[in-house]
Every structure is written in C-alpha cells, then in structure tokens.
Coordinates of C-alpha atoms and ligand atoms in Angstrom, one line a residue:
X149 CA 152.4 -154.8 -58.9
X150 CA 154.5 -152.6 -61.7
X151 CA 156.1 -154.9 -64.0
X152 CA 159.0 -154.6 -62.1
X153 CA 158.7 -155.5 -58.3
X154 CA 159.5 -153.0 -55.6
X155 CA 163.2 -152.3 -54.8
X156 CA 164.5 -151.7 -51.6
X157 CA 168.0 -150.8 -50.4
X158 CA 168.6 -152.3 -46.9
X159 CA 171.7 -151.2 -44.8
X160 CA 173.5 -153.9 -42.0
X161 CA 175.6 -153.2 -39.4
X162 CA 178.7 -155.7 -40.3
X163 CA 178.7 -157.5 -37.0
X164 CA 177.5 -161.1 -37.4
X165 CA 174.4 -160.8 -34.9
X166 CA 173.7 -157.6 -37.3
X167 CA 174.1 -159.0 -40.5
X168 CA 172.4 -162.6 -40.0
X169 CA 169.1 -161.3 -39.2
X170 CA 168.8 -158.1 -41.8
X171 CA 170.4 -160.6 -44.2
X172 CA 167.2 -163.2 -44.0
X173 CA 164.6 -160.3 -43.8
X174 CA 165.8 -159.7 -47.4
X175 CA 165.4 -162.9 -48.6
X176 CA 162.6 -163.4 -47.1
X177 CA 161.7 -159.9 -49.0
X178 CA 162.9 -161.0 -52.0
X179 CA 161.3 -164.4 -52.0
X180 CA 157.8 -162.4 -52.0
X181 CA 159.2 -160.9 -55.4
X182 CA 160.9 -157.1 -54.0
X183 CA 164.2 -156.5 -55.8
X184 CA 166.7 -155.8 -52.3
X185 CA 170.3 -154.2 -52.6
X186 CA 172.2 -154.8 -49.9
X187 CA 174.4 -151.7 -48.8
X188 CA 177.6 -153.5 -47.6
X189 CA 180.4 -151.3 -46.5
X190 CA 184.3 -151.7 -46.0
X191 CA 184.6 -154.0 -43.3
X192 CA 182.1 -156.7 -44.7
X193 CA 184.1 -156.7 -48.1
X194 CA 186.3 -159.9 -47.9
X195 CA 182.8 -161.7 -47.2
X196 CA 181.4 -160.4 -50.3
X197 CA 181.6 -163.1 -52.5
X198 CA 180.0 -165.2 -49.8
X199 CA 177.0 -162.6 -49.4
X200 CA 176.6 -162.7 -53.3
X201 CA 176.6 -166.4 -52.9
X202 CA 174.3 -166.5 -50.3
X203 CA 171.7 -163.7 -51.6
X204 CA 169.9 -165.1 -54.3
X205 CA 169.9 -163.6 -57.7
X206 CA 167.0 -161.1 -57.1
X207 CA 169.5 -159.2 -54.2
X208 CA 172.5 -157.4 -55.6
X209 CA 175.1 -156.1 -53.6
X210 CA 176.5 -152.6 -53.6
X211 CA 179.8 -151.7 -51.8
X212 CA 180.3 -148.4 -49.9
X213 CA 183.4 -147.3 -47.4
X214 CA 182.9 -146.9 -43.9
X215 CA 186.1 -145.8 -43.2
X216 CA 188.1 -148.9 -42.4
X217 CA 190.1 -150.5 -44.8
X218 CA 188.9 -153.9 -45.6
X219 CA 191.8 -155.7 -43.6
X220 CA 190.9 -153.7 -40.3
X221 CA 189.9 -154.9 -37.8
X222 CA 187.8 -152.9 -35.6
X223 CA 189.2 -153.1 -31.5
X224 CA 185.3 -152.5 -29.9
X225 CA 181.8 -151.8 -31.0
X226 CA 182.2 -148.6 -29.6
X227 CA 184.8 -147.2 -32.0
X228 CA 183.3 -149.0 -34.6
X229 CA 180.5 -146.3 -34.7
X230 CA 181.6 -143.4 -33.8
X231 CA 183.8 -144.3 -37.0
X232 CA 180.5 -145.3 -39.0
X233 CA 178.6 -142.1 -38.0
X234 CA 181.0 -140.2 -39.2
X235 CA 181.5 -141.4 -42.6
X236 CA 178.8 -143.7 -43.8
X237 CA 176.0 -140.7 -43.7
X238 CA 178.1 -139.3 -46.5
X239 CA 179.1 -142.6 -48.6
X240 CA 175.5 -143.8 -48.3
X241 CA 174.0 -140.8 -49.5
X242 CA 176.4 -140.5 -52.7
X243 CA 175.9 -144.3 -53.5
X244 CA 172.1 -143.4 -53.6
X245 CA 172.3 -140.5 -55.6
X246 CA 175.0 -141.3 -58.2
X247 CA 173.8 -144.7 -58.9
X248 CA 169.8 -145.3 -57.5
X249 CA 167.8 -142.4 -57.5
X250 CA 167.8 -142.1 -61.7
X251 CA 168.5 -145.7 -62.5
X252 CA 165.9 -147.9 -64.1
X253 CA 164.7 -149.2 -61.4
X254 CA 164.6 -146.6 -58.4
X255 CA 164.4 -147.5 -55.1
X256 CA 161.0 -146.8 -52.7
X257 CA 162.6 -147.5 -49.2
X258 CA 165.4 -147.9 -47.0
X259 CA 165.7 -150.6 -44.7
X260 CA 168.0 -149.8 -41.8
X261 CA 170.0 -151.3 -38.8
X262 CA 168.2 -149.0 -35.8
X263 CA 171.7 -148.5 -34.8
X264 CA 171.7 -145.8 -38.0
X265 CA 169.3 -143.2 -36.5
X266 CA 170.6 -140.9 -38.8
X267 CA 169.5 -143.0 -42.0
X268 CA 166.0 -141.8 -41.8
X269 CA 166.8 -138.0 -42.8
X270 CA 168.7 -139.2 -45.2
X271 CA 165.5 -141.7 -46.6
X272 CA 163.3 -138.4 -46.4
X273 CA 165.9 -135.9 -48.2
X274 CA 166.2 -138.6 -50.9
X275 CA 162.6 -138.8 -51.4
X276 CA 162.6 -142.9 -49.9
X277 CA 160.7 -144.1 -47.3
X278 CA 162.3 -145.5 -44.8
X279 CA 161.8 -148.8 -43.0
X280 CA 164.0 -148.9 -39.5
X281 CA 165.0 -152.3 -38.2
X282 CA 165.8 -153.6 -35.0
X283 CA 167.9 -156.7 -34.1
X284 CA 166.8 -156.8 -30.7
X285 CA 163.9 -157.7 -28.7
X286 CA 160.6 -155.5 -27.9
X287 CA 161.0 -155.9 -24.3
X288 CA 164.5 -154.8 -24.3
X289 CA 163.3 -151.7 -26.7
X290 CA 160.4 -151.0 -24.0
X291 CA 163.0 -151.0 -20.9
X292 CA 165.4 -148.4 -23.1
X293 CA 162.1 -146.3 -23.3
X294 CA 161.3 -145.8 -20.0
X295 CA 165.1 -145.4 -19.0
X296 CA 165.8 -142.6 -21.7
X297 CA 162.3 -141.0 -22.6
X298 CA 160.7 -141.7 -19.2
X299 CA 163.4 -140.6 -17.5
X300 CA 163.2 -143.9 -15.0
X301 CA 166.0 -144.4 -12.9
X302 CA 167.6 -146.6 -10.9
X303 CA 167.6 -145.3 -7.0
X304 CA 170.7 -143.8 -6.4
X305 CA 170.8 -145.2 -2.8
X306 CA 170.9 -148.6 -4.7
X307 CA 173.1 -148.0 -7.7
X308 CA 175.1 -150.9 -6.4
X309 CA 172.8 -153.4 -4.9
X310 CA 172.2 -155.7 -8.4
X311 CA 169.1 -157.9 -6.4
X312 CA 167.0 -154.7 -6.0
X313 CA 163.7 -154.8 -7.5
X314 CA 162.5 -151.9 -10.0
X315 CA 159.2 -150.9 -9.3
X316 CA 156.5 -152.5 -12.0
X317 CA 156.7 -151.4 -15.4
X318 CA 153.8 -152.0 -17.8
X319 CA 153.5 -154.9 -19.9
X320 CA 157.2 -156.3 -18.5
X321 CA 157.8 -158.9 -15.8
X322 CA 158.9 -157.7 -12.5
X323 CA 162.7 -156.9 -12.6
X324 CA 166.0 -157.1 -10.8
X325 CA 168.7 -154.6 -11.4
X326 CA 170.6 -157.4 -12.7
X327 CA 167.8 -157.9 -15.5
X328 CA 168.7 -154.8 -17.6
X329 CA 170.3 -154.3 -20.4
X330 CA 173.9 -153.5 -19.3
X331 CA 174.1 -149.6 -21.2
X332 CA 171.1 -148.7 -18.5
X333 CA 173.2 -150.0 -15.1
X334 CA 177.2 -149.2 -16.5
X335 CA 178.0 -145.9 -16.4
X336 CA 178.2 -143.8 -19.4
X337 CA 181.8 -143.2 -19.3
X338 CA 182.6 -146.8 -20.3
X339 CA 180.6 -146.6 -23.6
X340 CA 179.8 -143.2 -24.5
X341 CA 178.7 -144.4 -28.0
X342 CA 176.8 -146.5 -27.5
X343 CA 174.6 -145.0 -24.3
X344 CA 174.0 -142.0 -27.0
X345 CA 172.8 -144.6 -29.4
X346 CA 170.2 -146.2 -27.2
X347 CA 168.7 -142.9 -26.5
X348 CA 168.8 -141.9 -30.5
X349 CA 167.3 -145.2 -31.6
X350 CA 163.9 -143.6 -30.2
X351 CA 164.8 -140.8 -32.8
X352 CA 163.6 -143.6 -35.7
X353 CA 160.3 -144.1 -33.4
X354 CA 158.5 -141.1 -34.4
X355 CA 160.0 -140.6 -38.3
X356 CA 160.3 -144.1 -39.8
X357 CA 157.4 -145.3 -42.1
X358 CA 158.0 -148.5 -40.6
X359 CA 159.0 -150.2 -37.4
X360 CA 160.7 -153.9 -37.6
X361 CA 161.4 -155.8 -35.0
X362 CA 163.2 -159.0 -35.1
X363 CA 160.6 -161.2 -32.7
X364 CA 157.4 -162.9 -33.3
X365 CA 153.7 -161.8 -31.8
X366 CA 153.1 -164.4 -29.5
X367 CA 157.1 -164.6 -27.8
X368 CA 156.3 -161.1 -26.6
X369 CA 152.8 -160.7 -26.7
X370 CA 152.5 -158.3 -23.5
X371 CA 154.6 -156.1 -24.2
X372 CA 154.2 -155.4 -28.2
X373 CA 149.9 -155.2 -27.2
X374 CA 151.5 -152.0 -24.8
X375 CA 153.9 -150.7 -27.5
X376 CA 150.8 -151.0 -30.6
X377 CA 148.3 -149.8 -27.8
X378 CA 150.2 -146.8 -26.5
X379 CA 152.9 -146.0 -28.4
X380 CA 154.2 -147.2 -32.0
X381 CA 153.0 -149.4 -34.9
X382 CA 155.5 -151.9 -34.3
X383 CA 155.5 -155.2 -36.7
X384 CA 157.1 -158.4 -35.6
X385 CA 158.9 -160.6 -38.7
X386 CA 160.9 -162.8 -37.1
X387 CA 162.5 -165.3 -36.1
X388 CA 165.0 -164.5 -39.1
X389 CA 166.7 -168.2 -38.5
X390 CA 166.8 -169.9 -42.5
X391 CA 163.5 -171.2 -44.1
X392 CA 164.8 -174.8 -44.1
X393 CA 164.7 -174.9 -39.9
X394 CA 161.1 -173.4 -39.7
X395 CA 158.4 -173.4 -41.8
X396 CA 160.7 -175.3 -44.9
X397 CA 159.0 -172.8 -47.3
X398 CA 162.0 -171.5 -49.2
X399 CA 164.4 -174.6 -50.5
X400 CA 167.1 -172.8 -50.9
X401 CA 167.4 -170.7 -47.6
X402 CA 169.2 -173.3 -45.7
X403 CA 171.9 -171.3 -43.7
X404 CA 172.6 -167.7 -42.8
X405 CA 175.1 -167.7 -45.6
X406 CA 177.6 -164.8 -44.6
X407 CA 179.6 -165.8 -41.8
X408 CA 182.5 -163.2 -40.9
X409 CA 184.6 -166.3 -38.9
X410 CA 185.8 -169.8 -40.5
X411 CA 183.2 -172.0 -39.2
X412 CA 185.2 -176.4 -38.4
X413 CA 181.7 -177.6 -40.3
X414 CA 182.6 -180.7 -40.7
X415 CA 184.7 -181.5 -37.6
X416 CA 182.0 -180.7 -35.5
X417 CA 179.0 -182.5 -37.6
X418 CA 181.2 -185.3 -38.0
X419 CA 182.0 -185.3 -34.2
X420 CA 178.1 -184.9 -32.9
X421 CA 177.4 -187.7 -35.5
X422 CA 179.9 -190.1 -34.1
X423 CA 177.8 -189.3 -30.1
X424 CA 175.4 -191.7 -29.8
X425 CA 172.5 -190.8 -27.7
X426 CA 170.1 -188.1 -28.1
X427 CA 170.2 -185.1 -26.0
X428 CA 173.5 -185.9 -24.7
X429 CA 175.9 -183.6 -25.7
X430 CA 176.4 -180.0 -24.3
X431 CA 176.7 -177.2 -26.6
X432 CA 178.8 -173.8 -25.4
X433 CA 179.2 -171.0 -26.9
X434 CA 179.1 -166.8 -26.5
X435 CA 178.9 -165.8 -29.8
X436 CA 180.8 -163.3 -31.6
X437 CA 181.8 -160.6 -29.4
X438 CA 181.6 -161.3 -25.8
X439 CA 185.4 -161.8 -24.2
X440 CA 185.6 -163.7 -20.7
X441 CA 188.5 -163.4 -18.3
X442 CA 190.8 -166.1 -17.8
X443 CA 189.4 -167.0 -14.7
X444 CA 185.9 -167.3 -16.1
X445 CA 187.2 -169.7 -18.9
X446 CA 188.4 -171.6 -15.9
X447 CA 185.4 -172.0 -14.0
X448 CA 183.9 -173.1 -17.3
X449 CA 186.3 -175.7 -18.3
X450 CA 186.4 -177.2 -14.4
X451 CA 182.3 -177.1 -14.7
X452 CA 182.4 -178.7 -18.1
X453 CA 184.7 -181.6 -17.2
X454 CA 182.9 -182.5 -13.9
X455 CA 179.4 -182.8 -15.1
X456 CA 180.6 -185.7 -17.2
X457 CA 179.2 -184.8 -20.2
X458 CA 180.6 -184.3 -24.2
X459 CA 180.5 -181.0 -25.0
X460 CA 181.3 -178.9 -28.4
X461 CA 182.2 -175.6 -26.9
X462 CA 183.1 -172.9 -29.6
X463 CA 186.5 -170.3 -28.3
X464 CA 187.1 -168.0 -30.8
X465 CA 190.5 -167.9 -31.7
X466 CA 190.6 -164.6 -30.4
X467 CA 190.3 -166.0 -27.2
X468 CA 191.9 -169.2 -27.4
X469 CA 194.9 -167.8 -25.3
X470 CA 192.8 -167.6 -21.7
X471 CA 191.9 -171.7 -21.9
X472 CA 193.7 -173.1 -19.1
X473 CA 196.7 -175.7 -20.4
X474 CA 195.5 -179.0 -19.0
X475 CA 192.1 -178.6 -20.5
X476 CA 192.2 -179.9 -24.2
X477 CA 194.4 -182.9 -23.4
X478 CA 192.5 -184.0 -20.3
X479 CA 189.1 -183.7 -21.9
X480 CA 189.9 -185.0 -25.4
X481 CA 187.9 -188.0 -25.0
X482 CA 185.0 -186.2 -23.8
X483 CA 185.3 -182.8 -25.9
X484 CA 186.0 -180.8 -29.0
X485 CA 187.2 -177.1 -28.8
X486 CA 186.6 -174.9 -32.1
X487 CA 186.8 -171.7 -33.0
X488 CA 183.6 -171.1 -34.8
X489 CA 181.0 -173.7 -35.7
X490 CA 177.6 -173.7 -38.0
X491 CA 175.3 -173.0 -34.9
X492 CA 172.3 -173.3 -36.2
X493 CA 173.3 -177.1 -37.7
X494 CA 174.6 -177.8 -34.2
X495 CA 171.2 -176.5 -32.4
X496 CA 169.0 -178.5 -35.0
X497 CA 171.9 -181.5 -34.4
X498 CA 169.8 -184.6 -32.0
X499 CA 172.8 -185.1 -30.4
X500 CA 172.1 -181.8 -28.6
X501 CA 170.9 -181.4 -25.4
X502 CA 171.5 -177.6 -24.0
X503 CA 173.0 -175.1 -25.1
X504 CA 175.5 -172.8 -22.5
X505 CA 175.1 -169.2 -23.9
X506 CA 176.0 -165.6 -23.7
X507 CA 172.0 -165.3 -24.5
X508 CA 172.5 -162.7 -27.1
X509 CA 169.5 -162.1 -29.2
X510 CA 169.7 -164.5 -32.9
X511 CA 171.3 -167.3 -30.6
X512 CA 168.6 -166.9 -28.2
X513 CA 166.0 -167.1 -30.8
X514 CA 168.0 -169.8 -32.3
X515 CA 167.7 -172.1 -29.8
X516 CA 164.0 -170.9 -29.2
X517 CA 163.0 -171.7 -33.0
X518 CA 164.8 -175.2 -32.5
X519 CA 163.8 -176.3 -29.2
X520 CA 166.8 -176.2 -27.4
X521 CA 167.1 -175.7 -23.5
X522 CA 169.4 -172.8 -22.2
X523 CA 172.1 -172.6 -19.5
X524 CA 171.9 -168.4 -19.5
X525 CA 175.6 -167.4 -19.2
X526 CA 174.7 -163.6 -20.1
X527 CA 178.1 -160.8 -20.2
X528 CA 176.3 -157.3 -21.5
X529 CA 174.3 -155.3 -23.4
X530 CA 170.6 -156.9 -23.9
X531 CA 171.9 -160.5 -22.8
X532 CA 170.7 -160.0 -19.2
X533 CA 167.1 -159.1 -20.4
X534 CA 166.8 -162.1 -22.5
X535 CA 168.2 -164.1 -19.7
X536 CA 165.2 -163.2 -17.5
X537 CA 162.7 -164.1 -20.5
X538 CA 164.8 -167.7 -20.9
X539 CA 164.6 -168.5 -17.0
X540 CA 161.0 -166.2 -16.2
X541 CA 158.8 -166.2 -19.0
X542 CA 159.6 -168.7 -21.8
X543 CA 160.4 -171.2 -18.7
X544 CA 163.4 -172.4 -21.1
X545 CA 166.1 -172.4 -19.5
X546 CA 168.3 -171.3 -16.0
X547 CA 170.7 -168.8 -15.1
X548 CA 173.9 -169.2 -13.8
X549 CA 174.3 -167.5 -10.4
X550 CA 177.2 -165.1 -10.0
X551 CA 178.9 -163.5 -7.0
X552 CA 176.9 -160.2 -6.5
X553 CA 180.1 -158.5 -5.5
X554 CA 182.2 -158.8 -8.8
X555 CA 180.1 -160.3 -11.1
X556 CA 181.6 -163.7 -11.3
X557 CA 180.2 -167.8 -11.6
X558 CA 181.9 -170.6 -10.4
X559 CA 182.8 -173.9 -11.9
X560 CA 179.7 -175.9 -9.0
X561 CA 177.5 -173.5 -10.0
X562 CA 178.0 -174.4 -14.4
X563 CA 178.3 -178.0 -13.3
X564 CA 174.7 -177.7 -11.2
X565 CA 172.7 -175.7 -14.2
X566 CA 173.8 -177.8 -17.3
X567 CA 172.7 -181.0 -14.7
X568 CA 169.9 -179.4 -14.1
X569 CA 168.8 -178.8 -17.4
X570 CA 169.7 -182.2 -18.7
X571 CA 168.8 -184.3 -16.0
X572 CA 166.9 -187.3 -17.4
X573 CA 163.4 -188.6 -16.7
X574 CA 159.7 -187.3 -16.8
X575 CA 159.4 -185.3 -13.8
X576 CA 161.2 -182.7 -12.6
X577 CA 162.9 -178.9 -13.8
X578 CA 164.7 -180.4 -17.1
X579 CA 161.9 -182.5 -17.8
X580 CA 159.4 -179.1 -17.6
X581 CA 162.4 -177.1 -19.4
X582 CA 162.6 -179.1 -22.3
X583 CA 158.4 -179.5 -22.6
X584 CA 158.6 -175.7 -22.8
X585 CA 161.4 -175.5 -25.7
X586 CA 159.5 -177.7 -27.6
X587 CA 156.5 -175.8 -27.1
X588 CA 158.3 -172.3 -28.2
X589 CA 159.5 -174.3 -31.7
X590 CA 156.2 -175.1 -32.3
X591 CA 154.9 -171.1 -31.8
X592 CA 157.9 -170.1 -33.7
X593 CA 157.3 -172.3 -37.0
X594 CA 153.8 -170.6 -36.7
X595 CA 154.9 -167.1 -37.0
X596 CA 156.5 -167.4 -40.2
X597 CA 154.7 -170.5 -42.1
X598 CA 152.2 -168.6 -44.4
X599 CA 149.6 -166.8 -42.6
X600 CA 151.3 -166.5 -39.4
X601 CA 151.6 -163.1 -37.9
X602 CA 155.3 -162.8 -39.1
X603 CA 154.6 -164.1 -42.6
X604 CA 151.3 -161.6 -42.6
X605 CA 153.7 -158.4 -41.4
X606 CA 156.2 -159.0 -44.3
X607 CA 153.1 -159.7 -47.0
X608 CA 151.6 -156.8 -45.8
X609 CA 154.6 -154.4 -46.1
X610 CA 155.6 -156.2 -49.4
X611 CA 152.0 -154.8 -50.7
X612 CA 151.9 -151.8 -49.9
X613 CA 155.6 -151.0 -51.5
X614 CA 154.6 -153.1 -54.3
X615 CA 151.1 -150.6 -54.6
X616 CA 153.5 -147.7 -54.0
X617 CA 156.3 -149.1 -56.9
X618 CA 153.0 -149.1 -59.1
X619 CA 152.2 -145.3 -58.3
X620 CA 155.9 -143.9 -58.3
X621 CA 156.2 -140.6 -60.3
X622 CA 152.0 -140.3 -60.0
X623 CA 151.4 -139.6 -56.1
X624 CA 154.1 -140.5 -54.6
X625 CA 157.3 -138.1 -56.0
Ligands
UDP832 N1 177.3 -168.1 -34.5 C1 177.8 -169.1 -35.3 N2 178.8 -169.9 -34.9 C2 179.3 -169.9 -33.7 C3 178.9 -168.9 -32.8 C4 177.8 -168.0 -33.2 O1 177.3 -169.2 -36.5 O2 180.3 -170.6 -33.4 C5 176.2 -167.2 -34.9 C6 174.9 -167.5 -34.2 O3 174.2 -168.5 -34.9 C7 174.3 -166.1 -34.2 C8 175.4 -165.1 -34.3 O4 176.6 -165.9 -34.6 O5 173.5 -166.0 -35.4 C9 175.7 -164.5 -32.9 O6 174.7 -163.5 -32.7 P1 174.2 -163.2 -31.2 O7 173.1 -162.2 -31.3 O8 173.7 -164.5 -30.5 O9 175.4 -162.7 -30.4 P2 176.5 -161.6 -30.7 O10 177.6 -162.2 -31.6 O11 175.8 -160.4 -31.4 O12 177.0 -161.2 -29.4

C-alpha cells in the first residue's frame, strides 16, 4: 500500500434504502484503511451534518446539485430520475474534475448506485475505474435478465392471471406471476423511468471493473454459482446492517447513521422495554416509500387489534391521514403508532416477535441478519421476489394472501399470518419459522466476521485498489 490508502468516490441514490447500504459499504471500505468521498447531492443536504457525523473521519463528504433545491421534496421515484439523469452526469463530472482528478490525493474508482448506468462512461472518460453497486438482490437481478436481455415474457393469453406459473428459469425457484418484481408485470406506461432503468442497469454488466451486490454467498447460493458460472463476476459484501449487530468488529458502527425521517427513539425503546415477555410484541412497518390505501390501513388496524397482541407499527406521517379514527384511542393500551423508529434497535429488541413488512430489500435483510420472522406484506417493485425467498426458500416467514382480482388482504387474513408466525410452543409452522430465522442470523454473522465470503470480497477489492493506488502514474494512467 502507497503511503496514502486508496481513495474512492462512491455515489448514493438519496433514498433511505439507497443510502443505508452504500453508506456501510464505505465504512466498511474505510475501516480496511481506503480514503471514501461520498458524492451527496441536493436532496440529501439537510442530512449532511448527520452523514459527516456518522462517516468516520477517514470519509469526507462532497456536495453536488441534482437539481432540487434542498427543501424539495421529490413527489415519486420516477421523477426523481429523470431529474437526476439529467443533471447529475454534468455536476458529477465537474466536481471530479475541478476538485479530484489533480488533488493530492486522486481518486482510483467510482463506486456507484446501479441506478446511475451512465456513471461508468463517465469513470472511463475520467481515467477511474469504476465499481457499480446494487442495492438489490441477485435473484431479482437474474429475473430482470431474462425479462429484458432474454427477451422472456409473460404469455399474453395470461397477462392477467397473477397464479400462473413461469416456466423454470435456471438457478431460481419455480415462480408465480405474482413473484416478480412489479416493473416486469405493470405496464410500462405507469413508470416509464424506471422500466428504462431496469433494462439499462445491464448496461453496467459488461463495462464496470466491478460488480457489488448487496447479499451474502450462501442467502443466494444458486443463483450467484449461475451468474459467476455463465455470466458476470459478481461479488457479494453484504449484509450492510452496522458492525455492532453482526460480527461486532467495528465499535463504532452501531447504527446506519443518516436517516432522512425523525426517528421517536426513545418512545419506542422505552415502550418495548416496559413489554414484558420475549417475542411478544408485533413489529409493522413498510419502510420508506410504499403508500397503502385507506382501506388497506383498515384491514391492518382491524387485523392488528384482533390478534391480541402489542404492536409498534411505524405510519409515516405522510400517511398518517388514511388511519381509521377509532384506532389510536381504542388500541392505546395495546399499541404505539410512530412515524419513524430505529428499526434495526427495534429488530435486535427481545421484546420482538415478527415483523409485518413491505419486504423491501435492507429491511428484509434486516430481519434476516437479526433473526426475526416475517409476515410478507409486499406493495412493488422487488418486494414480491423477496417475498417468495422469505415464505419459499429462507422458510422465514408467510405471505399474506390477497384477492387475485384487485390486489387486496383482508383484516382475517393479517390476523391469521402474525398468529401463525407467533404461535407458541415447539411444534408446528412458527415453531419451524423461527428455527429458520435463527439459522439465517447465524449464516449472516458469517459472511461478514473476518474471513467470511463477504469480508473476503471487500479485502480482496480493497487490495487490489490499494496495489493499483501504489502503481498510479506508472501503469495505470
Ligand atoms: N427504516 C427505519 N425506520 C423505520 C422504517 C424503516 O430506520 O421506521 C429503515 C430500515 O431499517 C431500512 C430502510 O429504512 O434500512 C428501508 O429500506 P427498505 O429497502 O426496506 O425499503 P424502502 O424504504 O426502500 O422501500
């Protein structure tokens, strides 16, 4: 290694299931001695002094616009980009050039968010290497491959029948229509950005130095063998949930550190602290984008209140509104209601016993890393995929059944899952549920403690840059 480490500029989407998991890659990068800037842009800017805070001295922060001012808010992921494509090509490429490429300290590669296809010409026209990442699984990658390069499509004479089977695809578990992502079944119309952007993330397959994905060897074993095997040099690093819930390795990495909502920390610690038994409480929550209908939040609250059971369920205040009137005062002795919560304390919390989600990707493998069962609640984009891996492969959790006609659960249906999964005793579903949770915690730890196949991935990148760093301006430029 140079006498200075290897630098590396890494680029986040600002969405929080964007930023946690690029954010921990770095300090996980930067723990292993690389110098990281982060490449924030507009709409992360009020949470800059918390993302200072929570990168540790060896990662800086630079600041570039993506177009939105920083009190915007942006109205759907869709517009989001198109905005981003449009202006942070340009920023990014002057915040390299005016203040990296002949700095003290140049950078080697740029990490990117695979939703920045365009990121890697800009890596190669700047003389970097580039390093894409992705914040979703393999399997959900592999079923976006065969939809948009394979050209495999759903039979017309069945667009609407959800319970069809696909015929077998290699390397993935037999699937429903209801299994895949949501971009691959809804028509194009509804999100033209983003269907354009799951076909262009295959654009980083063949050009980027290196392939990231945020997922461990073993939780996907099938399917990464077919993608090294017959396709890409893929490299699992994850799970990217804090060093102090896994392998404990890094003292200071206790919590995601950037959170772009208020999290009630200590209502809600104090609350589960004050429930008694272990396993008993019922944690809900759909993360930081998914919007339900009134009706839905309905059928939830009903479900909620007749199994009996105290539950923290997190509303955004956002969506506060659609709660039906009776419900806080009726349930206030068995309930709390929040607006955002420290998740990962509240998975890791005993008082926990499952955990009603949207299944979207970091809480999935949030709840994988610390043991918790799932009551699959999925809305769109890759949730349905990692649904089927919760209930069919991982043996985790169960789905909630919804009316094939419009899409919709009802409130016996909630009430007979969460039983399900928390229903006491030795024998039985729960019992084989929560044997399997505890089981994935233990596989998860593994991956990352030193020597695992996540912790070997990261070393091994971190060498070669580091080799790289040593030979800038002799082979390499
Ligand atoms: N999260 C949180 N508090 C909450 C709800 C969610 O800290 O009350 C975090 C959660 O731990 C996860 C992220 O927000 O890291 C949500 O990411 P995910 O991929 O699960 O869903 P998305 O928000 O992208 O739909």
């Amino acid at each position: 290694m140079g006498e200075l480490g290897a630098h590396v500029l890494v680029i986040p989407f600002p969405t929080q299931g964007h930023i946690n998991p690029i954010l921990q890659f770095s300090k996980r990068l930067a723990s292993k001695g690389v110098k990281v800037t982060i490449v924030a842009t507009t709409l992360m800017s009020k949470s800059l002094p918390q993302l200072q805070k929570a990168a540790a001295a060896s990662i800086q922060v630079d600041c570039i616009s993506d177009g939105y001012n920083p009190d915007d808010n942006f109205s759907t992921v869709d517009e989001c980009l198109a905005r981003f494509n449009d202006v942070v090509p340009q920023t990014l490429t002057q915040l390299i050039v005016d203040k990296h490429l002949n700095s003290d300290h140049p950078p080697t590669v740029l990490i990117y968010d695979s939703v920045f296809p365009w990121a890697v010409d800009i890596a190669k026209n700047l003389g970097l290497l580039s390093a894409v990442f992705y914040t979703q699984s393999c399997s959900v990658c592999a079923i976006f491959y065969h939809f948009t390069q394979a050209n495999l499509k759903i039979p017309s004479t069945h667009e609407s029948s959800f319970s069809l089977d696909l015929p077998p695809l290699p390397a993935l578990p037999s699937l429903k229509v209801t299994d895949l992502p949501s971009f691959i079944v809804e028509s194009t119309e509804s999100n033209p950005n983003i269907f354009q952007l799951v076909s262009s993330q295959f654009y980083s397959f063949g050009k980027a130095d290196w392939i990231f994905f945020n997922s461990f060897d073993k939780l996907e074993e099938e399917v990464i063998n077919w993608v090294l095997e017959t396709k890409w040099a893929v490299k699992t690093i994850g799970p990217t949930v804090p060093s102090m819930y896994l392998d404990k390795k890094m003292e200071d990495d206790t919590e995601y550190g950037l959170s772009l909502f208020s999290p009630s920390t200590e209502s809600c610690m104090h609350w589960l602290d004050s429930r008694g038994k272990s396993g008993s409480v019922v944690y809900v929550a759909f993360g930081s984008l998914a919007s339900l209908g009134e009706d839905q939040m309905e059928e939830i609250a009903q479900g909620l209140k007749n199994t009996n059971a105290p539950f923290l369920w997190v509303v955004r205040a956002s969506e506060e509104g659609k709660l039906p009137s009776w419900f806080k005062e009726e349930t206030l002795e068995k309930g709390l209601v929040v607006n955002w919560c420290p998740q990962l304390d509240v998975l890791a919390h005993q008082a926990v016993g499952c955990f009603v989600t949207h299944c979207g990707w970091n809480s999935t493998l949030e709840a994988l890393s610390l043991g918790v069962p799932m009551v699959a609640i999925p809305q769109w984009s890759d949730q349905m995929t990692n649904t089927k891996y919760v209930v069919d492969v991982w043996k985790v959790g169960v789905r909630v059944k919804v009316n094939n006609e419009n899409g919709f659960f009802n409130r016996d249906e909630i009430e007979v899952c969460i039983k399900q999964v928390m229903e006491e005793g030795d024998e039985g579903n729960g019992h084989k549920i929560r044997q399997n949770a505890l089981k994935w915690k233990k596989l998860a730890i593994e991956a990352v403690d030193q020597g695992g196949s996540s912790d070997t991935n990261i070393q091994e990148f971190v060498s070669t840059i580091s080799l790289l760093n040593t030979q800038q301006g002799v082979d390499l430029y």
